[in-house]
Coordinates of C-alpha atoms and ligand atoms in Angstrom, one line a residue:
X5 CA -12.2 3.6 8.8
X6 CA -15.3 4.1 10.4
X7 CA -16.1 4.7 14.5
X8 CA -18.0 2.7 16.3
X9 CA -19.3 3.1 19.5
X10 CA -22.0 0.8 21.8
X11 CA -23.9 0.9 25.2
X12 CA -25.5 -1.5 26.9
X13 CA -26.2 -0.9 30.8
X14 CA -29.2 1.2 32.7
X15 CA -28.8 4.5 31.6
X16 CA -30.1 6.6 28.9
X17 CA -27.3 5.4 25.8
X18 CA -27.9 8.3 23.4
X19 CA -26.0 10.8 25.7
X20 CA -23.0 8.1 25.7
X21 CA -23.2 7.2 22.2
X22 CA -22.7 10.8 21.0
X23 CA -20.2 11.6 22.8
X24 CA -18.7 8.8 21.7
X25 CA -19.0 9.1 18.5
X26 CA -17.5 12.8 18.9
X27 CA -14.0 11.2 20.1
X28 CA -14.3 9.0 16.9
X29 CA -14.9 11.6 14.7
X30 CA -11.6 11.7 13.8
X31 CA -12.1 8.5 12.1
X32 CA -14.5 9.4 9.0
X33 CA -16.9 12.6 9.3
X34 CA -19.5 11.4 5.5
X35 CA -22.3 10.8 8.1
X36 CA -23.4 9.5 11.6
X37 CA -26.2 7.5 13.1
X38 CA -27.6 5.8 15.9
X39 CA -29.6 2.6 16.7
X40 CA -31.1 2.1 20.3
X41 CA -33.4 -0.7 21.5
X42 CA -36.0 0.8 23.3
X43 CA -40.0 -1.0 24.4
X44 CA -39.1 -3.9 22.1
X45 CA -38.6 -1.6 18.9
X46 CA -35.4 -0.5 17.3
X47 CA -35.0 3.2 16.8
X48 CA -32.6 4.7 14.1
X49 CA -31.0 7.8 13.4
X50 CA -29.1 8.9 10.8
X51 CA -27.8 11.7 9.3
X52 CA -25.5 12.9 6.1
X53 CA -22.8 14.9 7.8
X54 CA -21.1 15.3 10.9
X55 CA -22.2 13.9 14.6
X56 CA -22.9 17.3 15.4
X57 CA -26.1 17.4 12.6
X58 CA -26.9 13.8 13.9
X59 CA -27.2 15.0 17.9
X60 CA -29.3 18.4 16.6
X61 CA -31.3 15.6 14.6
X62 CA -31.9 13.6 17.4
X63 CA -32.6 16.7 19.7
X64 CA -35.5 17.5 17.1
X65 CA -37.3 14.5 17.1
X66 CA -37.6 14.2 20.9
X67 CA -35.0 11.0 21.3
X68 CA -32.1 12.1 22.4
X69 CA -33.5 11.9 26.0
X70 CA -34.9 8.6 26.7
X71 CA -33.9 4.7 26.0
X72 CA -33.5 2.2 27.8
X73 CA -32.3 -0.1 26.3
X74 CA -28.7 -1.1 24.2
X75 CA -27.6 1.3 21.7
X76 CA -25.1 1.2 18.7
X77 CA -23.8 4.4 16.8
X78 CA -21.5 4.7 13.8
X79 CA -19.9 7.5 12.0
X80 CA -18.4 6.6 8.8
X81 CA -15.7 7.0 6.1
X82 CA -18.0 5.7 2.9
X83 CA -16.1 3.0 1.4
X84 CA -19.2 0.8 -0.6
X85 CA -21.6 3.4 -1.4
X86 CA -21.7 7.2 -1.8
X87 CA -21.5 9.6 2.0
X88 CA -25.6 9.7 1.6
X89 CA -28.0 9.1 5.0
X90 CA -29.4 5.7 3.0
X91 CA -25.6 4.5 3.8
X92 CA -25.3 5.8 7.0
X93 CA -25.0 3.2 8.9
X94 CA -26.9 1.6 11.2
X95 CA -27.9 -1.0 8.9
X96 CA -30.9 -3.6 9.5
X97 CA -31.9 -6.2 8.0
X98 CA -35.5 -6.7 6.1
X99 CA -37.0 -7.8 8.8
X100 CA -36.1 -5.3 10.9
X101 CA -34.7 -7.6 14.0
X102 CA -31.2 -7.0 13.3
X103 CA -29.1 -4.1 13.9
X104 CA -26.1 -3.5 12.7
X105 CA -22.5 -1.2 12.6
X106 CA -19.6 -1.8 10.7
X107 CA -15.7 -0.7 9.9
X108 CA -13.8 -2.4 7.5
X109 CA -14.9 -4.1 4.4
X110 CA -16.3 -7.0 3.5
X111 CA -14.5 -8.2 0.6
X112 CA -16.7 -11.1 -0.7
X113 CA -19.7 -8.7 -0.4
X114 CA -20.7 -9.1 -4.4
X115 CA -21.5 -13.0 -4.1
X116 CA -23.1 -13.2 -0.9
X117 CA -25.8 -10.4 -2.2
X118 CA -26.4 -12.4 -5.3
X119 CA -27.6 -15.6 -3.3
X120 CA -29.3 -13.4 -0.7
X121 CA -31.0 -11.7 -3.7
X122 CA -31.7 -15.5 -4.3
X123 CA -33.8 -15.4 -1.6
X124 CA -36.2 -12.5 -2.3
X125 CA -34.1 -9.9 0.6
X126 CA -34.0 -6.5 -0.9
X127 CA -31.4 -4.7 -0.2
X128 CA -32.0 -0.8 0.0
X129 CA -28.2 0.7 0.8
X130 CA -25.5 0.5 -1.7
X131 CA -22.9 -0.7 1.2
X132 CA -21.3 -4.4 1.2
X133 CA -22.4 -3.8 5.5
X134 CA -25.5 -4.5 4.3
X135 CA -24.9 -7.7 3.0
X136 CA -23.6 -8.6 6.5
X137 CA -26.5 -7.3 8.7
X138 CA -29.2 -9.2 6.1
X139 CA -27.3 -12.0 5.9
X140 CA -27.2 -12.3 10.4
X141 CA -30.7 -11.9 9.5
X142 CA -31.6 -14.6 6.8
X143 CA -29.8 -17.1 9.2
X144 CA -32.1 -16.0 11.9
X145 CA -35.0 -15.6 10.5
X146 CA -35.1 -19.1 9.0
X147 CA -35.7 -20.3 13.1
X148 CA -33.2 -22.8 13.9
X149 CA -30.5 -20.3 15.3
X150 CA -30.7 -18.1 17.8
X151 CA -28.9 -14.7 17.3
X152 CA -25.5 -15.4 18.8
X153 CA -25.5 -18.5 16.4
X154 CA -27.0 -16.3 13.7
X155 CA -23.8 -14.0 13.8
X156 CA -21.6 -16.7 14.2
X157 CA -22.5 -18.6 10.8
X158 CA -22.3 -15.5 8.9
X159 CA -19.3 -14.1 10.2
X160 CA -18.0 -17.7 9.1
X161 CA -19.1 -16.7 5.4
X162 CA -17.5 -13.5 5.1
X163 CA -13.8 -12.4 3.9
X164 CA -12.4 -9.1 4.6
X165 CA -11.7 -7.1 7.9
X166 CA -14.6 -6.4 10.8
X167 CA -15.1 -4.8 13.5
X168 CA -18.9 -4.8 14.3
X169 CA -21.5 -4.3 17.4
X170 CA -24.8 -6.1 16.1
X171 CA -28.4 -5.7 18.4
X172 CA -31.4 -8.3 17.9
X173 CA -34.8 -6.8 18.9
X174 CA -36.3 -10.4 19.4
X175 CA -33.2 -10.8 22.0
X176 CA -33.0 -7.5 23.9
X177 CA -31.0 -8.8 26.2
X178 CA -28.1 -9.4 23.9
X179 CA -25.3 -7.3 22.6
X180 CA -22.4 -9.1 20.5
X181 CA -19.3 -7.4 19.2
X182 CA -16.7 -9.4 16.7
X183 CA -13.4 -8.2 15.2
X184 CA -11.2 -9.6 12.4
X185 CA -8.7 -7.0 11.0
X186 CA -10.3 -3.9 12.9
X187 CA -9.7 -2.8 16.4
X188 CA -12.2 -2.9 18.9
X189 CA -12.5 -3.0 22.1
X190 CA -14.8 -3.3 25.1
X191 CA -15.1 -1.7 28.6
X192 CA -16.8 -2.9 31.7
X193 CA -17.6 -1.7 35.0
X194 CA -20.2 -3.9 37.3
X195 CA -23.7 -4.4 35.0
X196 CA -22.6 -1.6 32.5
X197 CA -20.9 -2.9 29.2
X198 CA -18.9 -0.1 26.1
X199 CA -17.4 -1.1 23.2
X200 CA -15.9 1.3 20.6
X201 CA -13.5 1.3 18.1
X202 CA -10.4 2.2 20.1
X203 CA -10.8 3.3 23.7
X204 CA -11.7 7.1 23.7
X205 CA -15.7 6.8 23.7
X206 CA -14.8 4.3 26.8
X207 CA -12.3 5.0 28.8
X208 CA -14.2 8.2 30.9
X209 CA -16.5 5.8 32.0
X210 CA -14.3 2.7 32.8
X211 CA -10.8 1.8 33.1
X212 CA -11.4 -1.8 33.1
X213 CA -10.7 -2.6 28.9
X214 CA -10.5 -6.0 27.4
X215 CA -9.0 -5.7 23.8
X216 CA -10.6 -8.1 21.5
X217 CA -8.0 -10.2 19.8
X218 CA -8.2 -10.7 16.2
X219 CA -11.3 -13.4 15.0
X220 CA -12.9 -12.9 18.6
X221 CA -16.8 -12.8 19.4
X222 CA -18.0 -10.9 23.3
X223 CA -21.3 -11.9 24.0
X224 CA -22.7 -9.4 26.2
X225 CA -26.3 -11.0 27.7
X226 CA -28.1 -9.4 31.0
X227 CA -25.4 -8.3 33.7
X228 CA -22.7 -11.0 31.9
X229 CA -20.3 -11.5 29.3
X230 CA -18.3 -14.2 27.8
X231 CA -15.5 -13.7 25.0
X232 CA -15.6 -16.3 22.6
X233 CA -13.2 -17.1 19.1
X234 CA -15.6 -16.6 16.5
X235 CA -15.3 -20.2 14.8
X236 CA -16.2 -21.8 18.4
X237 CA -18.6 -21.0 21.1
X238 CA -15.7 -22.1 23.6
X239 CA -15.4 -19.4 26.5
X240 CA -12.0 -17.9 26.4
X241 CA -10.4 -16.4 29.8
X242 CA -11.1 -12.5 30.2
X243 CA -7.9 -10.3 29.7
X244 CA -9.4 -7.3 31.5
X245 CA -6.6 -4.1 31.9
X246 CA -7.0 -1.4 33.8
X247 CA -5.8 1.8 31.9
X248 CA -4.4 4.5 33.2
X249 CA -4.9 6.7 30.8
X250 CA -6.8 10.3 30.3
X251 CA -8.3 11.8 27.3
X252 CA -8.4 15.2 26.9
X253 CA -11.6 16.9 26.6
X254 CA -11.6 18.3 23.1
X255 CA -10.9 22.1 23.7
X256 CA -9.8 25.0 20.9
X257 CA -8.7 27.3 23.4
X258 CA -8.9 30.5 21.2
X259 CA -8.1 29.6 17.9
X260 CA -10.4 28.8 15.1
X261 CA -9.5 25.4 14.2
X262 CA -8.0 22.6 16.2
X263 CA -5.0 22.3 13.1
X264 CA -3.4 26.2 14.0
X265 CA -4.2 25.2 17.6
X266 CA -1.8 22.1 17.5
X267 CA 0.7 24.4 15.0
X268 CA 1.4 26.8 17.8
X269 CA 1.7 23.6 20.3
X270 CA 4.5 22.7 18.9
X271 CA 6.7 24.5 21.1
X272 CA 5.0 22.8 24.2
X273 CA 5.0 19.1 22.3
X274 CA 8.1 19.1 21.0
X275 CA 10.1 19.9 24.5
X276 CA 7.5 17.4 26.2
X277 CA 8.4 14.7 23.7
X278 CA 12.4 15.4 24.3
X279 CA 12.3 16.3 28.2
X280 CA 13.8 13.8 30.6
X281 CA 14.7 11.8 27.4
X282 CA 18.0 14.1 26.2
X283 CA 20.0 15.1 29.5
X284 CA 23.6 16.3 28.8
X285 CA 25.6 13.8 26.4
X286 CA 23.3 10.6 27.2
X287 CA 19.5 9.8 25.6
X288 CA 17.7 7.9 27.4
X289 CA 14.8 5.9 25.9
X290 CA 13.1 3.5 28.3
X291 CA 10.8 2.0 26.1
X292 CA 13.0 0.6 24.2
X293 CA 15.2 -0.6 27.5
X294 CA 14.4 -4.4 26.9
X295 CA 15.3 -4.9 23.8
X296 CA 18.3 -2.4 23.3
X297 CA 21.2 -5.4 23.1
X298 CA 19.6 -6.5 19.9
X299 CA 18.4 -3.0 18.3
X300 CA 21.8 -1.8 19.1
X301 CA 23.6 -3.8 17.1
X302 CA 21.1 -4.2 14.2
X303 CA 23.2 -4.3 10.5
X304 CA 20.4 -3.2 9.1
X305 CA 17.0 -1.1 10.4
X306 CA 13.6 -0.7 7.7
X307 CA 11.1 2.2 9.1
X308 CA 7.8 1.8 8.1
X309 CA 4.6 4.3 7.9
X310 CA 1.6 5.7 6.2
X311 CA 1.4 9.8 5.0
X312 CA 3.2 12.5 6.9
X313 CA 4.4 9.6 9.2
X314 CA 6.3 7.9 6.4
X315 CA 7.7 11.8 5.4
X316 CA 9.3 11.7 9.2
X317 CA 10.4 8.1 8.2
X318 CA 12.4 9.3 5.8
X319 CA 13.9 12.1 8.0
X320 CA 14.7 9.0 10.3
X321 CA 16.8 7.3 7.8
X322 CA 18.7 10.6 7.4
X323 CA 19.4 11.2 10.7
X324 CA 20.0 7.1 11.9
X325 CA 22.3 6.9 8.2
X326 CA 25.0 10.1 9.2
X327 CA 25.0 9.7 13.1
X328 CA 24.6 5.8 13.6
X329 CA 25.9 5.0 10.3
X330 CA 23.6 1.8 10.4
X331 CA 22.0 1.4 7.1
X332 CA 17.9 2.4 6.6
X333 CA 15.4 1.2 4.6
X334 CA 12.7 3.3 4.7
X335 CA 9.4 1.5 2.9
X336 CA 5.3 2.8 3.1
X337 CA 3.5 0.3 5.0
X338 CA 0.9 -0.4 2.7
X339 CA 3.7 -1.7 0.2
X340 CA 5.7 -3.2 3.3
X341 CA 2.6 -5.9 4.4
X342 CA 2.9 -7.1 0.3
X343 CA 6.4 -6.8 -0.8
X344 CA 9.4 -9.6 -0.4
X345 CA 11.0 -6.8 2.9
X346 CA 14.6 -8.9 3.4
X347 CA 13.0 -9.1 7.0
X348 CA 14.5 -11.9 9.7
X349 CA 14.7 -12.3 13.4
X350 CA 18.4 -10.0 13.3
X351 CA 16.0 -7.4 11.7
X352 CA 14.8 -3.7 13.6
X353 CA 11.1 -2.6 11.8
X354 CA 10.1 0.8 13.3
X355 CA 6.8 1.5 12.6
X356 CA 5.4 5.1 13.0
X357 CA 2.6 6.2 13.6
X358 CA 0.0 9.3 15.0
X359 CA -3.1 7.5 15.7
X360 CA -1.6 3.9 16.0
X361 CA -4.0 2.9 14.3
X362 CA -3.8 3.2 10.6
X363 CA -4.3 -0.1 9.0
X364 CA -1.7 -1.0 6.7
X365 CA 1.1 -0.2 9.3
X366 CA -0.6 -2.5 11.8
X367 CA -0.3 -5.2 8.8
X368 CA 2.9 -4.3 8.3
X369 CA 3.9 -4.4 12.1
X370 CA 2.0 -8.2 11.9
X371 CA 4.6 -9.2 8.8
X372 CA 7.3 -8.1 10.6
X373 CA 6.5 -9.3 13.9
X374 CA 5.9 -12.7 11.9
X375 CA 9.2 -12.7 10.1
X376 CA 11.0 -12.7 14.0
X377 CA 11.8 -9.4 13.6
X378 CA 12.0 -7.0 16.8
X379 CA 9.4 -4.5 16.0
X380 CA 9.5 -0.8 17.7
X381 CA 6.5 1.5 17.8
X382 CA 6.8 5.4 17.1
X383 CA 3.5 6.2 18.5
X384 CA 1.3 9.4 20.1
X385 CA -1.2 7.4 21.5
X386 CA -0.7 4.8 24.3
X387 CA -3.0 1.8 24.5
X388 CA -3.5 2.2 20.6
X389 CA -3.1 -1.3 18.4
X390 CA 0.4 -0.1 17.6
X391 CA 1.1 0.7 20.6
X392 CA 0.1 -3.1 21.9
X393 CA 1.7 -5.0 18.7
X394 CA 5.0 -3.7 18.7
X395 CA 7.7 -5.2 21.0
X396 CA 8.7 -2.0 22.1
X397 CA 8.1 1.7 21.4
X398 CA 8.5 5.5 22.3
X399 CA 5.8 8.0 22.7
X400 CA 5.5 11.1 21.6
X401 CA 3.9 13.0 23.7
X402 CA 1.6 15.5 22.0
X403 CA -1.5 14.8 23.6
X404 CA -4.4 14.6 21.0
X405 CA -4.0 15.5 17.9
X406 CA -7.7 16.9 16.2
X407 CA -7.2 18.2 13.2
X408 CA -6.7 15.5 10.7
X409 CA -3.5 17.7 8.9
X410 CA -0.6 16.2 10.9
X411 CA 1.1 19.0 12.7
X412 CA 2.8 18.8 15.8
X413 CA 3.1 14.5 15.5
X414 CA 5.1 15.3 12.9
X415 CA 7.8 17.6 14.7
X416 CA 7.7 15.4 17.7
X417 CA 8.1 12.1 15.5
X418 CA 11.3 13.6 14.5
X419 CA 12.6 14.4 17.5
X420 CA 12.6 10.7 19.3
X421 CA 14.2 9.4 15.7
X422 CA 16.6 12.2 16.4
X423 CA 17.2 10.9 19.7
X424 CA 17.1 7.5 18.8
X425 CA 19.9 8.0 16.0
X426 CA 21.8 10.0 18.4
X427 CA 21.5 6.6 21.2
X428 CA 21.9 4.7 18.4
X429 CA 25.5 6.4 17.5
X430 CA 26.3 6.8 21.3
X431 CA 25.8 3.1 22.1
X432 CA 28.3 2.6 18.9
X433 CA 30.7 4.9 19.9
X434 CA 30.2 6.6 16.4
X435 CA 29.6 9.9 18.1
X436 CA 32.1 12.0 20.8
X437 CA 30.8 13.0 24.2
X438 CA 31.3 16.7 22.9
X439 CA 29.3 16.0 20.0
X440 CA 26.5 13.8 21.4
X441 CA 25.8 16.8 24.4
X442 CA 25.9 19.8 21.7
X443 CA 23.2 18.0 20.3
X444 CA 21.6 17.3 22.9
X445 CA 21.3 21.2 24.2
X446 CA 17.7 21.4 22.8
X447 CA 17.2 24.2 25.2
X448 CA 18.2 27.4 23.3
X449 CA 16.7 25.9 20.0
X450 CA 13.3 25.2 21.2
X451 CA 12.8 28.8 21.7
X452 CA 13.2 29.6 18.0
X453 CA 10.3 28.3 17.7
X454 CA 8.6 31.1 19.0
X455 CA 10.4 33.3 16.6
X456 CA 9.0 31.4 13.9
X457 CA 5.1 32.0 15.1
X458 CA 5.4 35.2 15.5
X459 CA 6.3 35.4 11.8
X460 CA 3.1 34.1 11.7
X461 CA 0.7 37.5 9.8
X462 CA 3.7 38.4 7.4
X463 CA 3.3 34.1 6.8
X464 CA -0.2 34.8 6.2
X465 CA 0.4 38.5 3.8
X466 CA 2.0 36.0 1.4
X467 CA 0.2 32.6 1.3
X468 CA -3.1 34.5 0.7
X469 CA -1.2 36.2 -2.2
X470 CA -1.1 32.3 -3.4
X471 CA -4.1 30.8 -2.9
X472 CA -5.4 30.7 -6.1
X473 CA -2.6 28.9 -7.6
X474 CA -3.1 25.6 -9.0
X475 CA -0.1 23.3 -8.4
X476 CA 3.0 24.0 -6.5
X477 CA 6.3 22.5 -6.3
X478 CA 7.7 21.9 -2.8
X479 CA 12.0 21.9 -3.1
X480 CA 14.5 21.1 -0.4
X481 CA 18.0 18.8 -0.6
X482 CA 18.4 16.6 2.0
X483 CA 16.7 16.7 5.2
X484 CA 14.9 19.2 3.4
X485 CA 14.3 16.3 1.3
X486 CA 11.2 14.9 3.3
X487 CA 10.0 18.7 4.3
X488 CA 8.9 19.3 0.8
X489 CA 7.3 16.5 0.4
X490 CA 5.6 17.3 4.0
X491 CA 4.4 21.3 3.2
X492 CA 3.1 19.7 0.1
X493 CA 1.3 17.2 1.5
X494 CA -0.5 19.9 4.1
X495 CA -1.3 22.2 1.1
X496 CA -3.0 19.4 -0.5
X497 CA -4.6 17.8 2.4
X498 CA -7.0 21.0 3.4
X499 CA -6.2 23.6 0.3
X500 CA -7.3 21.2 -2.6
X501 CA -4.6 22.4 -4.4
X502 CA -2.6 20.4 -6.6
X503 CA 1.0 20.3 -4.5
X504 CA 4.6 17.9 -5.3
X505 CA 7.5 17.8 -3.2
X506 CA 10.9 16.9 -4.8
X507 CA 14.4 17.0 -4.0
X508 CA 15.9 20.5 -5.3
X509 CA 17.9 19.0 -8.2
X510 CA 15.6 16.4 -9.4
X511 CA 13.4 19.0 -10.6
X512 CA 15.3 19.4 -13.6
X513 CA 14.6 15.7 -14.9
X514 CA 11.0 16.5 -15.0
X515 CA 9.0 18.4 -12.9
X516 CA 10.6 22.1 -14.4
X517 CA 8.0 20.8 -17.5
X518 CA 5.3 22.5 -15.6
X519 CA 7.0 25.4 -14.5
X520 CA 5.2 29.1 -16.0
X521 CA 4.8 32.5 -14.7
X522 CA 1.8 31.0 -12.9
X523 CA 3.7 28.5 -10.7
X524 CA 4.6 29.3 -7.1
X525 CA 7.9 27.2 -6.3
X526 CA 8.5 26.8 -2.4
X527 CA 12.2 26.1 -1.9
X528 CA 13.8 25.4 1.5
X529 CA 17.3 26.8 1.7
X530 CA 19.2 26.3 5.2
X531 CA 22.6 28.0 4.5
X532 CA 24.4 24.6 4.6
X533 CA 27.0 22.4 2.6
X534 CA 24.3 22.6 -0.3
X535 CA 23.4 25.8 -0.2
X536 CA 25.3 27.2 -4.0
X537 CA 23.4 23.9 -5.6
X538 CA 20.3 24.8 -4.1
X539 CA 21.0 28.3 -5.1
X540 CA 21.7 27.0 -8.8
X541 CA 18.3 25.1 -8.6
X542 CA 16.4 28.2 -7.7
X543 CA 17.9 30.3 -11.1
X544 CA 17.1 27.6 -13.2
X545 CA 13.1 28.0 -12.0
X546 CA 13.8 31.5 -12.0
X547 CA 14.1 31.5 -16.1
X548 CA 11.4 30.0 -16.8
X549 CA 9.8 32.8 -14.9
X550 CA 8.5 30.4 -11.8
X551 CA 7.2 33.0 -8.2
X552 CA 9.9 31.3 -5.9
X553 CA 9.2 31.9 -2.2
X554 CA 11.9 31.1 -0.2
X555 CA 12.5 29.6 3.4
X556 CA 15.5 29.8 5.1
X557 CA 17.9 31.2 7.8
X558 CA 20.5 33.3 5.4
X559 CA 20.2 37.0 5.0
X560 CA 22.3 36.5 1.8
X561 CA 21.0 39.5 -0.4
X562 CA 21.1 37.2 -3.9
X563 CA 18.5 35.2 -2.1
X564 CA 16.7 38.7 -1.6
X565 CA 17.5 39.0 -5.2
X566 CA 16.0 36.0 -6.2
X567 CA 12.6 35.4 -3.9
X568 CA 9.4 36.7 -4.6
X569 CA 8.7 35.9 -1.2
X570 CA 11.3 35.0 1.4
X571 CA 10.3 33.9 4.9
X572 CA 14.0 34.5 7.2
X573 CA 13.8 31.6 9.8
X574 CA 16.1 32.3 12.7
X575 CA 20.2 30.7 12.9
X576 CA 19.8 27.5 14.0
X577 CA 21.4 23.8 13.7
X578 CA 20.6 21.6 10.9
X579 CA 18.6 19.6 13.1
X580 CA 16.2 22.5 14.6
X581 CA 16.4 24.0 11.1
X582 CA 13.8 21.4 10.0
X583 CA 11.2 22.1 12.9
X584 CA 11.3 25.6 11.7
X585 CA 10.9 25.6 8.3
X586 CA 7.9 22.3 8.9
X587 CA 6.1 25.0 11.1
X588 CA 6.4 28.0 8.1
X589 CA 5.1 25.3 5.4
X590 CA 2.1 24.2 8.4
X591 CA 0.8 27.8 8.8
X592 CA 1.7 28.4 4.9
X593 CA -0.9 25.5 4.3
X594 CA -3.3 26.7 7.5
X595 CA -3.9 30.4 5.7
X596 CA -4.1 29.3 1.8
X597 CA -7.2 26.4 3.2
X598 CA -8.5 29.4 5.1
X599 CA -7.9 32.3 2.4
X600 CA -10.0 29.5 0.4
X601 CA -12.7 29.4 3.2
X602 CA -12.1 25.6 4.0
X603 CA -12.9 23.6 6.9
X604 CA -9.3 23.1 8.1
X605 CA -9.7 20.5 11.1
X606 CA -12.0 18.1 8.3
X607 CA -11.0 17.9 5.1
X608 CA -12.9 16.7 1.9
X609 CA -12.5 13.0 2.0
X610 CA -10.4 12.5 4.8
X611 CA -10.1 10.7 7.7
X612 CA -7.9 11.1 10.9
X613 CA -7.0 7.5 11.4
X614 CA -6.8 5.3 8.0
X615 CA -8.5 2.0 9.7
X616 CA -8.9 0.3 6.5
X617 CA -6.7 -1.0 3.6
Ligands
LIG726 O1 -2.0 7.6 12.3 P1 -0.9 8.1 11.3 O2 0.5 8.4 12.2 O3 -0.7 6.2 11.2 O4 -1.5 8.2 10.0 C1 -1.1 8.2 8.3 C2 -1.2 8.9 7.7 O5 -2.3 9.0 7.7 C3 -1.6 10.8 8.2 O6 0.0 10.8 9.1 C4 -2.2 11.3 6.9 O7 -1.3 11.2 6.1 C5 -2.5 12.6 7.5 N1 -3.6 13.1 7.1 C6 -1.3 13.8 7.1 O8 -1.4 15.0 7.6

């Protein structure tokens, strides 16, 4: 995980690096650090905690104003070693010449550490990263290799995934960046160079971007740069792309937390995602045009993703199977990448990712590409790795999602999957024009989101009643089973309360053993064909004294009688009901976490984008 930003150019690097770190903080926020080469010396500042603490530290130390040399910076999500100041990046080698930031994991750090210790090299931190910088220092300090050769020699000996940027005070005019597995991007502008884990810290400075490919190095010397492979010092073509993309500035508006703001934005983000793509009885997904002939012929579709995006995938399965009658297999990307999945060059693999940088999802795409499948990305971030590595794709148009708990991206993902299912159905004559027209008429239904948001105070009151519960069950059927999973995940992530989602009837096969008078059970109950069945499931819990919270579009008395608390959402269609129930569950989780005084935007142990395996 972790975010990297680096700068080499005539300006003071600190403001550029700190602004970049704020933009990258979604990748991890255990600790942060910055190193700058100034007057032949390396100056390192690190802080445990958030970037703001680092920024304050730099200001207090009077460093912020001034650095004329290159600088590197990092925000960390701990993998090896506790999240403390010593383990924070940048790390130095023993001689103090070399300084490095790293994203990824050095898998063979143990034998290398043993070797370096046998050469009397002492370690200060518990990190795998320090092993790499010490190895570079070991080669450099022997005196036979220059800086670039030393970096190359060290990288050729490490296994695992990495993106790094390195400086050397003995060669202050050189900055080296390299990647294997983890993404790294170079921005160029006259005599200025920017490096980032993604374009977010760079794009406001330059639109000229070089996406480093796997196993490539960028060596920036004075006002020039070259791209080579890690293995050989042979210059490769510089593939500079002009990226016409603006990143919004962070602004919480009237809200205390981004998550809250993002929940409220959903009426717009769903509309933006659909606008221009659903017209009367036609669906336009232009990003798929080039491959549509093959996609519509697929006799099986695979969907792969992680976390919330995987829940969206389950909804996608239900919708594609229901409308287009094409079997869909949904698999966690972390499993897909290693399982013997039966994909070949007739397969269509849909990868869903908000960030577009999730390591497992990228590995799954890589595998699908290697098997010759057509890969389709559903992603929120233009220019991200998912959007680049897939053959074709569709963007959710949510704008920046800052809160670690995904909210608006989820409802946009399921909207795209709805459109895709309907387009497939239309292409395969599996749906009538009239039915298509009615499914594509979102206008009235989207407005109903407003009615749900107006119920915020009511949802808040109910949430606060349950904030001290230790365990929750979330239960739904059909399309609402993934919504139950998503509701449970939201609660776990931000409130640290244990919660599980189940198909409502499956609860009898085990989870019911947990039910007692203290346990809240959240039932998602649309008035559809499983309505009567789900009432029986509620009765089963009720008779074991479990607390019942119901989200429904039905005004039936029987539900009021069964429920300890009931949240009524407006009548709509099956699909829109999922959106409405999701928003209720997002607010429910939000108010429980806020009621417990937790930072809902940056929950403990999590990061917005999971860029390690
Ligand atoms: O960026 P991605 O959609 O690929 O991220 C996948 C998961 O890491 C993500 O959905 C995670 O589960 C969220 N924190 C959920 O709120």
